[in-house]
CSV table of C-alpha atoms in Angstrom, one decimal:
chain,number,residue,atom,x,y,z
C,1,UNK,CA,0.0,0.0,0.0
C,2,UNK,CA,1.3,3.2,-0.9
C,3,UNK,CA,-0.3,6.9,-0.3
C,4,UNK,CA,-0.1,10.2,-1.4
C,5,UNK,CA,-1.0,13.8,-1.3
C,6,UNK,CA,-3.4,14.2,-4.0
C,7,UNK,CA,-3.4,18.0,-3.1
C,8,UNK,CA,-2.3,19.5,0.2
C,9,UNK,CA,-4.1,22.3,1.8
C,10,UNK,CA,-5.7,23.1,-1.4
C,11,UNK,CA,-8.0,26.4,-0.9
C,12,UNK,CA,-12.1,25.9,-1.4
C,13,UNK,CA,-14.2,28.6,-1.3
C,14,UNK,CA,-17.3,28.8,0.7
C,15,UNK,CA,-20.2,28.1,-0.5
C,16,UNK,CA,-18.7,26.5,-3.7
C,17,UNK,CA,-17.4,23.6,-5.3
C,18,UNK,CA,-14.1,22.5,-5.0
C,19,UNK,CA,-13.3,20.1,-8.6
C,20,UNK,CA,-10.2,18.1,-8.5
C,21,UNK,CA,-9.3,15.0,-11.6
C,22,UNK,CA,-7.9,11.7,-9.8
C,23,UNK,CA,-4.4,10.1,-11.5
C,24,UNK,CA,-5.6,8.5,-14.6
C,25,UNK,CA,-4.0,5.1,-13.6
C,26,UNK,CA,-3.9,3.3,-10.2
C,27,UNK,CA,-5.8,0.9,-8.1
C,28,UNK,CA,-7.0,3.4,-5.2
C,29,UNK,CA,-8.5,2.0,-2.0
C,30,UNK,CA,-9.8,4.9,-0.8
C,31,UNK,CA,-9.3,8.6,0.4
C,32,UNK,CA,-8.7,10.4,3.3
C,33,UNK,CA,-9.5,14.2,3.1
C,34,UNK,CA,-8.5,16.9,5.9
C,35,UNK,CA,-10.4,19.8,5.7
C,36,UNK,CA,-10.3,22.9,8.0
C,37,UNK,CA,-11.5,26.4,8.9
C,38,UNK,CA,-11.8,29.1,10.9
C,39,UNK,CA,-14.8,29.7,12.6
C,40,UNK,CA,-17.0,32.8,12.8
C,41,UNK,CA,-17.0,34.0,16.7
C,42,UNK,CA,-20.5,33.8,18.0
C,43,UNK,CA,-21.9,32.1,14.8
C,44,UNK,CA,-22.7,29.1,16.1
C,45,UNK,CA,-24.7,29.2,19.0
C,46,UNK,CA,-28.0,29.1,18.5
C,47,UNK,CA,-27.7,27.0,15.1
C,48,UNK,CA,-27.9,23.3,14.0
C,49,UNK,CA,-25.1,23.2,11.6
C,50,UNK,CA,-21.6,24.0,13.4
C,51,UNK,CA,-19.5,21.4,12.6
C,52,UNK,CA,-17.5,21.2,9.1
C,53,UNK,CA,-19.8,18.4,8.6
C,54,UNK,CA,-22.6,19.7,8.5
C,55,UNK,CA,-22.0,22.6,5.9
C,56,UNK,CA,-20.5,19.4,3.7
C,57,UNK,CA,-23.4,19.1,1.5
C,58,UNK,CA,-22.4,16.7,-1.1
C,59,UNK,CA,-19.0,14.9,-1.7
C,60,UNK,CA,-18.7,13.0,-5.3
C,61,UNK,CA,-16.5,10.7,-7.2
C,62,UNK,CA,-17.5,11.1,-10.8
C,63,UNK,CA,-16.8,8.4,-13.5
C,64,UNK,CA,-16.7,9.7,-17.2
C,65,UNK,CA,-18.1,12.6,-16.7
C,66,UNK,CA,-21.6,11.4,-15.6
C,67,UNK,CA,-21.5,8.4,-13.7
C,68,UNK,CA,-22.0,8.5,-10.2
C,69,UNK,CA,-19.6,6.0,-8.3
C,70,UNK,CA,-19.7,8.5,-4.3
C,71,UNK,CA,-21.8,10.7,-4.3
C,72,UNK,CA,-22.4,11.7,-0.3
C,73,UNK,CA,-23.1,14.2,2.3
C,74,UNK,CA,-20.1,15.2,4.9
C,75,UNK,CA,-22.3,13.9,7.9
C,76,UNK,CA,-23.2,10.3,6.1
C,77,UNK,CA,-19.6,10.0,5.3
C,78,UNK,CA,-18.4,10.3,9.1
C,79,UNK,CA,-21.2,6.9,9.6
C,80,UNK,CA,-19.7,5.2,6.9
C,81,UNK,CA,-16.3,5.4,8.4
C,82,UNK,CA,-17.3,4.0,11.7
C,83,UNK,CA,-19.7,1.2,10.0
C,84,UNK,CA,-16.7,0.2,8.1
C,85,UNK,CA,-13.8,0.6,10.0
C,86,UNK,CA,-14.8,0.8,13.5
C,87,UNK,CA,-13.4,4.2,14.4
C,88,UNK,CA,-15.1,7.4,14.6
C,89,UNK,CA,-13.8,10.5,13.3
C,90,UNK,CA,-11.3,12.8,14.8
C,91,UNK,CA,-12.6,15.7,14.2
C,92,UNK,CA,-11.9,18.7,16.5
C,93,UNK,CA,-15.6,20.4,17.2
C,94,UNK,CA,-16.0,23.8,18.7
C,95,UNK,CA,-19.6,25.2,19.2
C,96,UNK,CA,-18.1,28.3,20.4
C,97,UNK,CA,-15.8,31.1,19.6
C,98,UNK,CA,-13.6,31.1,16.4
C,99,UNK,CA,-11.1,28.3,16.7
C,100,UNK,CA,-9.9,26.0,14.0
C,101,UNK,CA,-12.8,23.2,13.0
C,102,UNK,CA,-11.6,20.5,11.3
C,103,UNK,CA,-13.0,17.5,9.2
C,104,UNK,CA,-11.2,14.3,9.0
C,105,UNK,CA,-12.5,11.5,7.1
C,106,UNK,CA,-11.6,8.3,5.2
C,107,UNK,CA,-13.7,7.8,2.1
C,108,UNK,CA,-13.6,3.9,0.9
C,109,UNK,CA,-14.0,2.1,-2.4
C,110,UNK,CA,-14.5,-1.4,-0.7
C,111,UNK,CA,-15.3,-3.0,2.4
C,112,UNK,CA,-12.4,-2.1,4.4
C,113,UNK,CA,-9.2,-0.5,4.2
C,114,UNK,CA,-6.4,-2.8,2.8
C,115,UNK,CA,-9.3,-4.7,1.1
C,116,UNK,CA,-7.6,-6.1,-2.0
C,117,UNK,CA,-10.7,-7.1,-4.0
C,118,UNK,CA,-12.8,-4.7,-4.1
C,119,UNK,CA,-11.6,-0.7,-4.8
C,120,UNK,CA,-11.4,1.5,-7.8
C,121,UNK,CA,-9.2,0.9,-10.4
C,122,UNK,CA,-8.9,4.3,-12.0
C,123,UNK,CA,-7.5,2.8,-15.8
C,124,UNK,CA,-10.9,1.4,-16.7
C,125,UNK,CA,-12.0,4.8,-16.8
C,126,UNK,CA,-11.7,8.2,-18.9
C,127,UNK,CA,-11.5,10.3,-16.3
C,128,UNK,CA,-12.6,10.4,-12.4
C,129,UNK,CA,-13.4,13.2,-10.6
C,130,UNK,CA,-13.5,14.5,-7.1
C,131,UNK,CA,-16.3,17.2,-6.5
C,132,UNK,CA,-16.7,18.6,-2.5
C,133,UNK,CA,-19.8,20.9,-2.2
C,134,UNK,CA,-20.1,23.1,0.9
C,135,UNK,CA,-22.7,25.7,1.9
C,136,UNK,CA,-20.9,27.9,4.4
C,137,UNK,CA,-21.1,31.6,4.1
C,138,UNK,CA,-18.7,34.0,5.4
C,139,UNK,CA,-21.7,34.1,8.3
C,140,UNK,CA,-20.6,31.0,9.5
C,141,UNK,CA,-16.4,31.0,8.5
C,142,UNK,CA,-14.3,33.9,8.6
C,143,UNK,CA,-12.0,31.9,6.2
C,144,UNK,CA,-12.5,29.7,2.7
C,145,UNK,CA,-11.3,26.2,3.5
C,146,UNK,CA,-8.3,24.2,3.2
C,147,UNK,CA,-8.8,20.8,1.5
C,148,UNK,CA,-6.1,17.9,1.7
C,149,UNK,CA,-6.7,14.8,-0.1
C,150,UNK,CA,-4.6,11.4,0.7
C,151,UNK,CA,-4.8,8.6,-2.1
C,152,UNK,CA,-4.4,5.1,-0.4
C,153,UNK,CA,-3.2,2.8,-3.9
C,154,UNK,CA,-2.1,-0.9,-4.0
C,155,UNK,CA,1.0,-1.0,-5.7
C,156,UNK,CA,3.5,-3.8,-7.0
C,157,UNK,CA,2.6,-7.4,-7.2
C,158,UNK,CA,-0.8,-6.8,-7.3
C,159,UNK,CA,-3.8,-8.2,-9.5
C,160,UNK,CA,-6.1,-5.5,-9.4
C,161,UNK,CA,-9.7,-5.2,-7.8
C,162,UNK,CA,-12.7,-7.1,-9.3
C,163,UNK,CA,-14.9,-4.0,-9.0
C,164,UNK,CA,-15.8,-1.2,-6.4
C,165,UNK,CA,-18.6,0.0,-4.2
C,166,UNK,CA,-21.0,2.6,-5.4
C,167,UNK,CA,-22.2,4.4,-2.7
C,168,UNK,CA,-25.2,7.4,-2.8
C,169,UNK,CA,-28.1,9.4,-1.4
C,170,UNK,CA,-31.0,7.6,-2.9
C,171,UNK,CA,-33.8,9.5,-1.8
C,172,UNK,CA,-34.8,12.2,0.3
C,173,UNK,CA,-38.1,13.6,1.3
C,174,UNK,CA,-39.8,15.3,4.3
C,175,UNK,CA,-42.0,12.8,6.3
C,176,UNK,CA,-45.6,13.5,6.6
C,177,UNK,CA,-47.8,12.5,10.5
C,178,UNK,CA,-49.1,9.5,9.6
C,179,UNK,CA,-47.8,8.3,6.5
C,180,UNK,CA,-46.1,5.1,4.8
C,181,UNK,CA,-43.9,5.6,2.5
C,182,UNK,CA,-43.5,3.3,-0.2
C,183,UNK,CA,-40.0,3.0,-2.4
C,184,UNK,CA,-39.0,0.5,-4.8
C,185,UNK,CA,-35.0,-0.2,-4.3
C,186,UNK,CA,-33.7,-0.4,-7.2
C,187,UNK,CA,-32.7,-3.7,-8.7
C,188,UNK,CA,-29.6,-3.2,-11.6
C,189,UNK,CA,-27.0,-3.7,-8.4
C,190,UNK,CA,-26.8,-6.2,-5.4
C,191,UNK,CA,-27.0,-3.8,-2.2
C,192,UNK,CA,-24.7,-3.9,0.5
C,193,UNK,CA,-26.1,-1.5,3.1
C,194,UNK,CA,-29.3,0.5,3.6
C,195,UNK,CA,-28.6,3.8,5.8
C,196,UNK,CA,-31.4,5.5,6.9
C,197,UNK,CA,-31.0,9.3,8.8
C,198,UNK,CA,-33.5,10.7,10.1
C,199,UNK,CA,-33.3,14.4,11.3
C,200,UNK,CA,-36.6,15.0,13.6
C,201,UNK,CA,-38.0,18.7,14.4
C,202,UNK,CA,-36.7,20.9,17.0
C,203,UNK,CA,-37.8,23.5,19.3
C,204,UNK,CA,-36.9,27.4,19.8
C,205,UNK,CA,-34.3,26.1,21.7
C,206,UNK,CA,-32.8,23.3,18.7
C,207,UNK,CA,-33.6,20.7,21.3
C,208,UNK,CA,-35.1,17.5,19.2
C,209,UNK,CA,-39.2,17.3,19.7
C,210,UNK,CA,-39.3,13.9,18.9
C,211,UNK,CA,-36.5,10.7,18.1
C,212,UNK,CA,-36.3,8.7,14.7
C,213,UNK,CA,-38.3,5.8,16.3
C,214,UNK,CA,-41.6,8.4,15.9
C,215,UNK,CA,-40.5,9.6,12.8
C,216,UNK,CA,-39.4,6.0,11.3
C,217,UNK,CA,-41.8,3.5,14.0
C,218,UNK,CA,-41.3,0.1,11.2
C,219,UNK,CA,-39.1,-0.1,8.5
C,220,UNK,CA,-39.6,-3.0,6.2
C,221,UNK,CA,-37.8,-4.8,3.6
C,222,UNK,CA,-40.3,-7.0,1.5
C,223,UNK,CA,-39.4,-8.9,-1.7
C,224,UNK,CA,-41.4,-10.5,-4.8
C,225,UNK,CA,-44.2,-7.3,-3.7
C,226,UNK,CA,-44.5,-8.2,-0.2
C,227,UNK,CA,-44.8,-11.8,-0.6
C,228,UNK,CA,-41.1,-12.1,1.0
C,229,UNK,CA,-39.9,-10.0,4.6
């Protein structure tokens, strides 16, 4: 395994995105990205969002232009690494004041790190591209990012990966009081892992009126239409 700076404190604006092409040849296993900033003093108080995390909208790996092999928020991305890998995120969070925030994350193609079968091996494609997507404002950052990217790549007596893990927000919509919703899972691809977040209502005070067992009370997986659960 070998890894390298892909970029290294790269600057990204706020409330942009950042657009970066991967190597056109290697067998990457995944990516770990460092991203910092400064916060705004007093911004983040009486707010929701206050983590780098949260302003990380949409990060995407981009095959050929148009095919989506990542394509995730900062938050989801965070889960996925402790799913996969055990360990959460060492992220530095301040609430408060205008210290340094920082985001650090690993970003997989397969099941693991060091998996040698499945990852993405960047020849059998045109070209791949990194996309980061962020929705600060200078309201909540007194400075534009700084983005780091670390490429983890088998190299040498290797025999490549039989294919990678495609990984995206599938749907999102706002719940209604009594309601069952009803989605058909797509079927072109065997699926590896649902992830379902839930973000519930909050009061004047951003304290949580309810949990995600009121707002998601039975979740069921039915095959051949609901013959199978």
């Amino acid at each position: 395994m070998q890894w390298e700076y892909l970029r290294e404190d790269a600057d990204m604006d706020r409330n942009s995105t950042y657009k970066i092409d991967l190597p056109e040849n290697g067998y990457l296993s995944a990516i770990q990205f460092r991203i910092s900033a400064t916060g705004k003093s007093g911004a983040f108080a009486e707010t929701l969002n206050w983590r780098i995390s949260d302003f990380i909208d949409k990060i995407e790996i981009v095959g050929n232009g148009s095919t989506i092999i990542k394509s995730i928020t900062g938050n989801v991305l965070q889960a996925l690494q402790a799913f996969d890998t055990g360990i959460t995120t060492l992220d530095y969070w301040q609430s408060y004041g205008a210290g340094t925030k920082r985001f650090n994350v690993m970003l997989l193609f397969g099941r693991h790190m060091f998996d040698m079968i499945y990852g993405l091996d960047l020849a059998r494609w045109d070209s791949v591209e990194l996309r980061i997507t962020n929705s600060a404002t200078s309201d909540h950052m007194d400075t534009d990012f700084a983005v780091s990217t670390l490429c983890y790549y088998w190299r040498g007596d290797f025999a490549g990966f039989t294919n990678y893990f495609k990984t995206e927000e599938w749907r999102k919509w706002t719940t209604v009081r009594n309601e069952t919703k009803y989605l058909e899972l797509p079927t072109e691809n065997k699926i590896r892992r649902i992830v379902i977040q839930a973000y519930p209502n909050v009061d004047d005070n951003n304290v949580e009126k309810t949990n995600i067992f009121s707002i998601a009370q039975d979740i069921e997986l039915s095959l051949k239409t609901g013959v199978l659960r």
